[in-house]
mmCIF file of C-alpha atoms in Angstrom:
data_model
loop_
_atom_site.group_PDB
_atom_site.id
_atom_site.type_symbol
_atom_site.label_atom_id
_atom_site.label_comp_id
_atom_site.label_asym_id
_atom_site.label_seq_id
_atom_site.Cartn_x
_atom_site.Cartn_y
_atom_site.Cartn_z
ATOM 1 C CA MET A 6 13.078 14.473 60.869
ATOM 2 C CA PRO A 7 16.391 13.884 62.965
ATOM 3 C CA PHE A 8 18.953 14.060 60.239
ATOM 4 C CA PRO A 9 18.025 17.033 58.308
ATOM 5 C CA ARG A 10 21.035 16.255 55.891
ATOM 6 C CA THR A 11 19.249 13.307 54.955
ATOM 7 C CA ALA A 12 15.637 14.727 53.708
ATOM 8 C CA LYS A 13 17.214 15.677 50.295
ATOM 9 C CA PHE A 14 18.413 11.844 49.970
ATOM 10 C CA PHE A 15 14.731 10.804 51.272
ATOM 11 C CA LEU A 16 13.051 12.958 48.591
ATOM 12 C CA THR A 17 15.574 11.563 46.090
ATOM 13 C CA GLY A 18 14.668 8.306 46.789
ATOM 14 C CA LEU A 19 10.690 8.944 46.658
ATOM 15 C CA LEU A 20 11.329 10.526 43.354
ATOM 16 C CA SER A 21 13.017 7.815 41.848
ATOM 17 C CA ALA A 22 10.237 5.053 43.465
ATOM 18 C CA PHE A 23 7.836 6.755 41.413
ATOM 19 C CA LEU A 24 9.605 7.053 38.205
ATOM 20 C CA PHE A 25 10.461 3.104 38.763
ATOM 21 C CA GLY A 26 7.093 2.467 39.526
ATOM 22 C CA ALA A 27 5.644 3.870 36.221
ATOM 23 C CA ALA A 28 8.290 1.210 34.649
ATOM 24 C CA THR A 29 5.918 -1.675 35.294
ATOM 25 C CA PRO A 30 2.341 -0.546 34.033
ATOM 26 C CA ALA A 31 4.504 1.062 30.854
ATOM 27 C CA SER A 32 6.179 -2.437 30.148
ATOM 28 C CA LYS A 33 2.959 -4.293 30.425
ATOM 29 C CA ILE A 34 1.961 -2.079 27.562
ATOM 30 C CA LEU A 35 4.936 -2.373 25.681
ATOM 31 C CA LEU A 36 5.127 -6.205 26.057
ATOM 32 C CA ALA A 37 2.129 -6.523 23.587
ATOM 33 C CA ASP A 38 4.675 -5.379 20.792
ATOM 34 C CA ILE A 39 8.326 -6.452 21.743
ATOM 35 C CA GLN A 40 9.751 -10.043 22.820
ATOM 36 C CA THR A 41 10.799 -9.968 26.470
ATOM 37 C CA GLN A 42 14.544 -9.962 26.298
ATOM 38 C CA VAL A 43 14.701 -7.552 23.662
ATOM 39 C CA LEU A 44 12.349 -5.468 25.881
ATOM 40 C CA ALA A 45 14.871 -5.714 28.759
ATOM 41 C CA GLY A 46 17.456 -4.548 26.625
ATOM 42 C CA LEU A 47 15.850 -1.561 25.052
ATOM 43 C CA LEU A 48 14.767 -0.498 28.879
ATOM 44 C CA TYR A 49 18.563 -0.389 29.904
ATOM 45 C CA LEU A 50 19.541 1.126 26.647
ATOM 46 C CA GLY A 51 17.281 3.606 27.532
ATOM 47 C CA ALA A 52 18.763 4.128 30.759
ATOM 48 C CA VAL A 53 21.976 4.736 29.216
ATOM 49 C CA LEU A 54 20.315 7.576 27.393
ATOM 50 C CA GLY A 55 18.770 8.731 30.295
ATOM 51 C CA VAL A 56 22.227 9.342 32.460
ATOM 52 C CA LEU A 57 24.504 10.235 29.467
ATOM 53 C CA PRO A 58 24.108 13.895 30.057
ATOM 54 C CA ALA A 59 24.879 13.766 33.485
ATOM 55 C CA VAL A 60 28.210 11.761 32.572
ATOM 56 C CA VAL A 61 29.104 14.013 29.817
ATOM 57 C CA ARG A 62 28.829 16.924 32.275
ATOM 58 C CA THR A 63 31.259 15.204 34.662
ATOM 59 C CA GLU A 64 34.690 17.168 34.825
ATOM 60 C CA SER A 65 36.453 14.138 33.017
ATOM 61 C CA ALA A 66 35.376 10.697 32.687
ATOM 62 C CA ARG A 67 38.855 9.414 32.702
ATOM 63 C CA ARG A 68 40.048 11.278 35.659
ATOM 64 C CA THR A 69 36.977 10.167 37.593
ATOM 65 C CA TRP A 70 37.023 6.351 37.075
ATOM 66 C CA ARG A 71 39.157 4.374 38.880
ATOM 67 C CA ALA A 72 38.571 0.637 38.343
ATOM 68 C CA ASP A 73 40.165 -1.151 41.185
ATOM 69 C CA GLY A 74 39.251 -4.911 41.790
ATOM 70 C CA ARG A 75 36.536 -3.787 44.324
ATOM 71 C CA THR A 76 35.116 -1.421 42.335
ATOM 72 C CA LEU A 77 35.039 -3.398 39.185
ATOM 73 C CA GLY A 78 33.810 -6.516 41.100
ATOM 74 C CA LEU A 79 30.884 -4.578 42.581
ATOM 75 C CA LEU A 80 30.076 -3.191 39.033
ATOM 76 C CA VAL A 81 30.243 -6.569 37.613
ATOM 77 C CA GLY A 82 27.992 -7.798 40.216
ATOM 78 C CA ALA A 83 25.430 -5.239 39.782
ATOM 79 C CA ILE A 84 25.385 -5.430 35.792
ATOM 80 C CA VAL A 85 24.816 -9.769 36.256
ATOM 81 C CA LEU A 86 22.293 -9.682 38.379
ATOM 82 C CA GLY A 87 20.479 -6.207 38.581
ATOM 83 C CA GLY A 88 20.732 -5.446 35.037
ATOM 84 C CA ILE A 89 20.485 -8.891 33.130
ATOM 85 C CA VAL A 90 18.836 -11.589 35.289
ATOM 86 C CA GLY A 91 16.409 -9.428 37.568
ATOM 87 C CA PRO A 92 14.481 -7.586 34.855
ATOM 88 C CA LEU A 93 14.334 -10.593 32.431
ATOM 89 C CA LEU A 94 12.662 -12.670 35.602
ATOM 90 C CA LEU A 95 10.570 -9.627 36.200
ATOM 91 C CA LEU A 96 9.303 -9.194 32.436
ATOM 92 C CA ILE A 97 8.402 -12.746 32.397
ATOM 93 C CA ALA A 98 6.644 -12.791 35.316
ATOM 94 C CA LEU A 99 4.471 -9.895 33.661
ATOM 95 C CA ARG A 100 3.630 -11.870 30.913
ATOM 96 C CA MET A 101 2.217 -14.002 33.288
ATOM 97 C CA ALA A 102 0.482 -11.601 35.867
ATOM 98 C CA SER A 103 -1.305 -8.296 35.752
ATOM 99 C CA ALA A 104 0.935 -5.318 36.234
ATOM 100 C CA GLY A 105 -1.089 -4.695 39.273
ATOM 101 C CA SER A 106 -0.248 -7.782 40.802
ATOM 102 C CA VAL A 107 3.638 -7.522 39.928
ATOM 103 C CA SER A 108 3.971 -3.928 41.126
ATOM 104 C CA LEU A 109 2.608 -5.534 44.287
ATOM 105 C CA TRP A 110 4.850 -8.301 44.540
ATOM 106 C CA LEU A 111 7.859 -6.015 44.013
ATOM 107 C CA ASN A 112 7.863 -5.387 47.673
ATOM 108 C CA LEU A 113 9.749 -8.331 48.183
ATOM 109 C CA GLU A 114 12.753 -6.326 46.901
ATOM 110 C CA PHE A 115 12.487 -4.208 50.220
ATOM 111 C CA VAL A 116 12.554 -7.699 52.130
ATOM 112 C CA ALA A 117 15.436 -8.898 50.109
ATOM 113 C CA THR A 118 17.488 -5.693 50.673
ATOM 114 C CA VAL A 119 16.800 -5.632 54.336
ATOM 115 C CA MET A 120 17.728 -9.130 55.097
ATOM 116 C CA LEU A 121 20.992 -9.032 53.299
ATOM 117 C CA GLY A 122 21.811 -5.389 54.596
ATOM 118 C CA HIS A 123 21.441 -6.993 58.034
ATOM 119 C CA PHE A 124 23.316 -10.438 57.734
ATOM 120 C CA VAL A 125 25.622 -9.964 54.925
ATOM 121 C CA PHE A 126 26.277 -5.988 54.811
ATOM 122 C CA ARG A 127 26.838 -4.796 58.266
ATOM 123 C CA GLU A 128 23.636 -2.427 58.084
ATOM 124 C CA TYR A 129 22.662 -1.872 61.580
ATOM 125 C CA MET A 130 18.859 -1.924 62.167
ATOM 126 C CA THR A 131 17.469 -0.419 65.335
ATOM 127 C CA THR A 132 13.976 -1.817 66.993
ATOM 128 C CA ARG A 133 12.306 1.148 64.901
ATOM 129 C CA GLY A 134 14.270 0.043 61.795
ATOM 130 C CA TRP A 135 12.850 -3.543 62.364
ATOM 131 C CA ILE A 136 9.136 -2.357 63.159
ATOM 132 C CA ALA A 137 9.105 -0.604 60.032
ATOM 133 C CA ALA A 138 10.432 -3.201 58.022
ATOM 134 C CA GLY A 139 7.786 -5.722 59.559
ATOM 135 C CA GLY A 140 5.181 -3.223 58.633
ATOM 136 C CA THR A 141 5.959 -3.069 55.126
ATOM 137 C CA LEU A 142 6.624 -6.593 54.918
ATOM 138 C CA LEU A 143 2.728 -6.741 56.247
ATOM 139 C CA ALA A 144 1.463 -4.679 53.605
ATOM 140 C CA ALA A 145 2.986 -6.702 50.976
ATOM 141 C CA VAL A 146 1.297 -9.562 52.448
ATOM 142 C CA LEU A 147 -2.121 -7.702 52.886
ATOM 143 C CA LEU A 148 -1.712 -6.833 49.164
ATOM 144 C CA ALA A 149 -0.586 -10.025 48.048
ATOM 145 C CA GLY A 150 -3.638 -11.560 49.481
ATOM 146 C CA GLY A 151 -6.189 -8.966 48.320
ATOM 147 C CA GLU A 152 -5.034 -9.278 45.084
ATOM 148 C CA GLY A 153 -5.243 -13.469 44.769
ATOM 149 C CA LEU A 154 -2.129 -15.217 43.872
ATOM 150 C CA PRO A 155 -1.085 -14.617 40.655
ATOM 151 C CA GLY A 156 0.372 -17.804 39.916
ATOM 152 C CA LEU A 157 2.684 -19.363 41.608
ATOM 153 C CA PRO A 158 5.367 -19.386 38.645
ATOM 154 C CA ALA A 159 4.684 -15.701 38.336
ATOM 155 C CA VAL A 160 5.920 -15.234 42.218
ATOM 156 C CA PHE A 161 8.774 -17.191 42.296
ATOM 157 C CA LEU A 162 9.978 -15.260 39.264
ATOM 158 C CA VAL A 163 9.362 -11.961 40.879
ATOM 159 C CA ALA A 164 11.037 -13.413 44.134
ATOM 160 C CA GLY A 165 13.941 -14.072 42.179
ATOM 161 C CA ALA A 166 14.177 -10.968 40.710
ATOM 162 C CA CYS A 167 13.888 -9.168 43.922
ATOM 163 C CA LEU A 168 16.784 -11.200 45.467
ATOM 164 C CA CYS A 169 18.775 -10.140 42.295
ATOM 165 C CA TRP A 170 18.267 -6.512 43.076
ATOM 166 C CA GLY A 171 18.692 -6.929 46.781
ATOM 167 C CA LEU A 172 22.133 -7.858 46.013
ATOM 168 C CA ASP A 173 22.339 -5.095 43.326
ATOM 169 C CA ASN A 174 21.201 -2.362 45.719
ATOM 170 C CA HIS A 175 24.054 -2.861 48.256
ATOM 171 C CA TRP A 176 26.720 -3.481 45.946
ATOM 172 C CA THR A 177 25.939 -0.049 43.810
ATOM 173 C CA ALA A 178 25.700 1.386 47.254
ATOM 174 C CA LEU A 179 29.065 0.573 48.134
ATOM 175 C CA ILE A 180 30.386 1.865 44.627
ATOM 176 C CA ASP A 181 32.385 5.058 45.408
ATOM 177 C CA GLY A 182 34.967 5.005 42.451
ATOM 178 C CA LEU A 183 31.987 5.933 39.954
ATOM 179 C CA THR A 184 29.126 8.657 40.149
ATOM 180 C CA PRO A 185 25.700 7.382 40.668
ATOM 181 C CA ALA A 186 25.161 8.319 36.819
ATOM 182 C CA GLN A 187 28.569 6.466 35.652
ATOM 183 C CA THR A 188 27.322 3.182 37.457
ATOM 184 C CA THR A 189 23.910 3.401 35.819
ATOM 185 C CA LEU A 190 25.498 3.982 32.282
ATOM 186 C CA TRP A 191 27.887 1.020 32.420
ATOM 187 C CA LYS A 192 25.332 -1.145 33.824
ATOM 188 C CA GLY A 193 22.509 -0.175 31.364
ATOM 189 C CA LEU A 194 25.229 -0.215 28.732
ATOM 190 C CA ALA A 195 26.460 -3.850 28.965
ATOM 191 C CA ALA A 196 23.084 -5.272 30.227
ATOM 192 C CA GLY A 197 21.550 -3.652 27.281
ATOM 193 C CA VAL A 198 23.544 -4.494 24.653
ATOM 194 C CA PHE A 199 23.584 -7.943 25.943
ATOM 195 C CA ASN A 200 19.879 -8.436 26.208
ATOM 196 C CA LEU A 201 19.180 -6.561 22.839
ATOM 197 C CA THR A 202 21.608 -8.952 21.030
ATOM 198 C CA LEU A 203 20.562 -12.334 22.591
ATOM 199 C CA GLY A 204 16.783 -11.462 22.327
ATOM 200 C CA GLY A 205 16.875 -9.727 18.995
ATOM 201 C CA LEU A 206 18.549 -13.163 17.479
ATOM 202 C CA ARG A 207 15.926 -15.253 19.166
ATOM 203 C CA ALA A 208 13.230 -13.034 17.739
ATOM 204 C CA GLY A 209 14.351 -12.471 14.497
ATOM 205 C CA GLY A 210 14.409 -8.947 15.171
ATOM 206 C CA ILE A 211 13.921 -5.885 17.707
ATOM 207 C CA GLY A 212 10.215 -4.828 16.543
ATOM 208 C CA SER A 213 8.692 -1.740 14.803
ATOM 209 C CA PRO A 214 10.030 1.839 15.502
ATOM 210 C CA GLY A 215 7.211 3.034 17.627
ATOM 211 C CA PRO A 216 7.386 0.388 20.505
ATOM 212 C CA VAL A 217 10.942 0.598 20.192
ATOM 213 C CA VAL A 218 11.171 4.416 20.641
ATOM 214 C CA GLY A 219 8.683 4.112 23.371
ATOM 215 C CA ALA A 220 10.830 1.547 25.263
ATOM 216 C CA LEU A 221 13.946 3.762 25.258
ATOM 217 C CA ALA A 222 11.871 6.611 26.640
ATOM 218 C CA VAL A 223 10.600 4.341 29.182
ATOM 219 C CA GLY A 224 14.186 3.184 29.662
ATOM 220 C CA ALA A 225 15.643 6.441 30.087
ATOM 221 C CA VAL A 226 13.290 7.747 32.975
ATOM 222 C CA ALA A 227 12.143 4.907 34.698
ATOM 223 C CA TYR A 228 15.380 2.833 34.768
ATOM 224 C CA GLY A 229 18.085 5.559 34.051
ATOM 225 C CA LEU A 230 17.380 8.634 35.706
ATOM 226 C CA SER A 231 15.490 6.554 38.936
ATOM 227 C CA VAL A 232 18.448 4.081 39.534
ATOM 228 C CA ALA A 233 20.665 7.084 39.600
ATOM 229 C CA MET A 234 18.506 8.886 41.884
ATOM 230 C CA TYR A 235 18.282 5.408 43.835
ATOM 231 C CA ILE A 236 22.001 5.085 44.014
ATOM 232 C CA THR A 237 22.319 8.600 45.511
ATOM 233 C CA ALA A 238 19.850 8.249 48.151
ATOM 234 C CA ALA A 239 21.366 4.552 48.748
ATOM 235 C CA GLN A 240 24.914 6.331 49.336
ATOM 236 C CA GLY A 241 22.960 8.678 51.695
ATOM 237 C CA LEU A 242 20.827 6.541 53.837
ATOM 238 C CA GLY A 243 22.186 3.093 53.366
ATOM 239 C CA ALA A 244 20.762 0.472 51.089
ATOM 240 C CA SER A 245 18.223 -1.045 53.585
ATOM 241 C CA ARG A 246 16.638 2.699 54.552
ATOM 242 C CA SER A 247 16.897 3.785 50.775
ATOM 243 C CA GLN A 248 14.700 0.271 50.115
ATOM 244 C CA MET A 249 12.200 1.243 52.685
ATOM 245 C CA VAL A 250 11.980 4.414 50.650
ATOM 246 C CA PHE A 251 12.037 2.949 47.394
ATOM 247 C CA SER A 252 9.293 0.464 48.735
ATOM 248 C CA THR A 253 6.868 2.866 47.470
ATOM 249 C CA ALA A 254 7.280 2.174 43.904
ATOM 250 C CA PRO A 255 5.044 -0.922 43.954
ATOM 251 C CA PHE A 256 2.097 1.616 45.003
ATOM 252 C CA PHE A 257 3.061 4.109 42.200
ATOM 253 C CA GLY A 258 2.773 1.254 39.951
ATOM 254 C CA LEU A 259 -0.520 -0.056 41.123
ATOM 255 C CA LEU A 260 -1.829 3.529 41.034
ATOM 256 C CA LEU A 261 -0.524 3.793 37.398
ATOM 257 C CA SER A 262 -2.133 0.539 36.447
ATOM 258 C CA VAL A 263 -5.351 1.690 37.914
ATOM 259 C CA VAL A 264 -5.041 4.655 35.659
ATOM 260 C CA LEU A 265 -3.377 3.866 32.613
ATOM 261 C CA LEU A 266 -4.614 0.265 32.297
ATOM 262 C CA GLY A 267 -8.298 0.178 34.134
ATOM 263 C CA GLU A 268 -7.265 -2.244 36.916
ATOM 264 C CA PRO A 269 -8.913 -2.300 40.060
ATOM 265 C CA LEU A 270 -8.143 -0.438 43.390
ATOM 266 C CA THR A 271 -9.341 -2.130 46.476
ATOM 267 C CA GLY A 272 -9.901 -1.055 50.144
ATOM 268 C CA ILE A 273 -6.811 -3.427 51.203
ATOM 269 C CA GLN A 274 -4.423 -1.938 48.914
ATOM 270 C CA ALA A 275 -5.337 1.571 50.407
ATOM 271 C CA GLY A 276 -4.811 0.263 53.832
ATOM 272 C CA ALA A 277 -1.768 -1.724 52.600
ATOM 273 C CA ALA A 278 -0.337 1.938 51.217
ATOM 274 C CA LEU A 279 -1.399 3.499 54.711
ATOM 275 C CA LEU A 280 0.793 0.953 56.740
ATOM 276 C CA THR A 281 3.536 1.751 54.441
ATOM 277 C CA ILE A 282 3.708 5.150 54.551
ATOM 278 C CA VAL A 283 3.541 4.820 58.475
ATOM 279 C CA SER A 284 6.551 2.572 58.563
ATOM 280 C CA LEU A 285 8.589 4.816 56.546
ATOM 281 C CA VAL A 286 7.696 7.527 59.149
ATOM 282 C CA ILE A 287 8.635 5.240 62.076
ATOM 283 C CA VAL A 288 11.977 4.442 60.252
ATOM 284 C CA PHE A 289 13.208 7.921 59.542
ATOM 285 C CA SER A 290 11.794 8.948 62.885
ATOM 286 C CA GLU A 291 14.662 6.288 64.731
ATOM 287 C CA LYS A 292 17.617 8.017 66.798
ATOM 288 C CA HIS A 293 21.116 6.216 66.098
ATOM 289 C CA ARG A 294 24.289 7.716 67.868
ATOM 290 C CA HIS A 295 27.423 5.980 69.537
ATOM 291 C CA THR A 296 30.901 6.516 69.607
ATOM 292 C CA HIS A 297 32.730 5.343 66.562
ATOM 293 C CA ARG A 298 35.904 5.401 64.620
ATOM 294 C CA HIS A 299 36.696 6.089 61.223
ATOM 295 C CA ALA A 300 39.639 4.146 59.341
ATOM 296 C CA ALA A 301 41.273 6.048 56.882
ATOM 297 C CA VAL A 302 39.953 5.940 53.376
ATOM 298 C CA ALA A 303 40.289 7.812 49.934
ATOM 299 C CA HIS A 304 37.173 7.669 47.637
ATOM 300 C CA ARG A 305 34.656 9.560 45.870
ATOM 301 C CA HIS A 306 31.339 10.287 46.059
ATOM 302 C CA ARG A 307 28.748 13.229 45.966
ATOM 303 C CA HIS A 308 28.954 14.963 49.692
ATOM 304 C CA ASP A 309 28.598 18.113 51.487
ATOM 305 C CA HIS A 310 31.729 20.099 52.733
ATOM 306 C CA ASP A 311 30.375 21.598 56.295
ATOM 307 C CA ASP A 312 28.778 17.807 57.341
ATOM 308 C CA GLY A 313 31.165 16.780 59.734
ATOM 309 C CA HIS A 314 33.006 14.203 57.669
ATOM 310 C CA HIS A 315 34.219 16.331 54.594
ATOM 311 C CA ALA A 316 36.043 19.612 56.023
ATOM 312 C CA HIS A 317 38.973 18.865 53.758
ATOM 313 C CA ASP A 318 37.814 21.598 51.146
ATOM 314 C CA PRO A 319 35.030 23.980 53.186
ATOM 315 C CA ALA A 320 34.009 26.361 49.782
ATOM 316 C CA GLY A 321 34.684 23.424 47.345
ATOM 317 C CA ALA A 322 37.065 25.821 45.766
ATOM 318 C CA ALA A 323 39.451 23.522 45.025
ATOM 319 C CA HIS A 324 37.154 21.307 42.773
ATOM 320 C CA GLY A 325 35.417 24.246 40.802
ATOM 321 C CA GLY A 326 32.504 23.394 43.226
ATOM 322 C CA ASN A 327 32.046 19.820 42.277
ATOM 323 C CA PRO A 328 30.338 18.034 45.186
ATOM 324 C CA SER A 329 31.598 14.778 43.691
ATOM 325 C CA HIS A 330 35.550 14.406 43.699
ATOM 326 C CA TRP A 331 38.182 12.402 45.169
ATOM 327 C CA HIS A 332 39.120 12.798 48.731
ATOM 328 C CA VAL A 333 40.785 11.535 51.828
ATOM 329 C CA HIS A 334 39.546 10.847 55.202
ATOM 330 C CA GLU A 335 41.953 10.753 57.967
ATOM 331 C CA PRO A 336 41.114 8.442 60.966
ATOM 332 C CA ILE A 337 38.972 9.961 63.699
ATOM 333 C CA GLU A 338 36.745 9.087 66.403
ATOM 334 C CA HIS A 339 33.520 11.029 67.526
ATOM 335 C CA ASP A 340 30.067 10.833 68.636
ATOM 336 C CA HIS A 341 27.059 11.828 66.461
ATOM 337 C CA ALA A 342 23.889 10.934 64.821
ATOM 338 C CA HIS A 343 24.492 8.652 61.499
ATOM 339 C CA TRP A 344 22.943 6.342 58.857
ATOM 340 C CA PRO A 345 24.816 3.335 57.376
ATOM 341 C CA ASP A 346 26.044 5.068 54.701
ATOM 342 C CA LEU A 347 29.693 4.938 52.881
ATOM 343 C CA HIS A 348 31.065 5.999 56.284
ATOM 344 C CA HIS A 349 29.455 4.059 58.691
ATOM 345 C CA ARG A 350 29.444 0.304 58.225
ATOM 346 C CA HIS A 351 30.923 -0.510 61.555
ATOM 347 C CA ARG A 352 30.404 -2.662 64.587
ATOM 348 C CA HIS A 353 27.903 -1.574 67.356
ATOM 349 C CA PRO A 354 27.236 -1.942 70.938
ATOM 350 C CA ASP A 355 24.918 -4.328 72.053
ATOM 351 C CA ASN A 356 22.040 -1.751 72.380
ATOM 352 C CA GLY A 357 22.725 -0.236 69.437
ATOM 353 C CA ASN A 358 22.136 3.488 71.427
ATOM 354 C CA GLY A 359 19.075 4.128 69.130
ATOM 355 C CA GLY A 360 15.525 2.536 68.812
#
């Protein structure tokens, strides 16, 4: 792998995908006892419980929160589309189609994220990146054909949810005023309370204790821990490339649907999984470097002090070894291999110096 420092972000994203993939078959089971919008609220309130310990461990929530207009705008957008609208559309579709089919259609989130990244959010894609994107999309098409159409309304609902999450992915990757756990907490709290209140009023209650506790537990792991880990990966790899790793979530969802729900596994699904793995290998073998300039910026995010961009405190002593603290970057121009992370969203030469 040409960027050894990104290995931990790759593995973090992969574990995040597994945990999130587990949410689809688990939610299918829970929908038998819990109203759709109530379940969406419980899952996100569970996410709050999942990340609360990490937020409490943060040196000082008041000192680490800096709610400038940009951070607040990104967070509100992520809450509305990623935390309220997207999950609700997905759960409605899940009532209409099998967990396996819905899991496979979630590959559309990858397509939405990559297209938005290139055309809207200035994430440069090399030739290898586009080949990998095409391979992942082809895998999704093969899977959809092999499964059969789960109903046109369900497909459009899943596509709408994926578009919401595509925007959410980019917005959360750009938030540098909060830790990933803090972002997940505020997103889960706002979205969870909204959906639980509205859904509970419509359903006349939230359900019996057993399913409610189960929903909170699923949310804590599959939405809380998973989303916080995804944001960490997105800040280190860029939203598009981290979404390529996260695109394995539907396969984990499919596998767990087979194991937990007894749904069938086909040869087409196995072939599509192999195609996705090859696509991931292609994108993470790309080489991208050129001379680029960084403007002065002050922000906060998790980082290493010897990565070439954060030499302000080599030992981390000034911050008690905390890898996530506010710091200032002076303007600099240099040449090195890089990803479209928080520090590398810039214009590129026509040839991109990488393929």
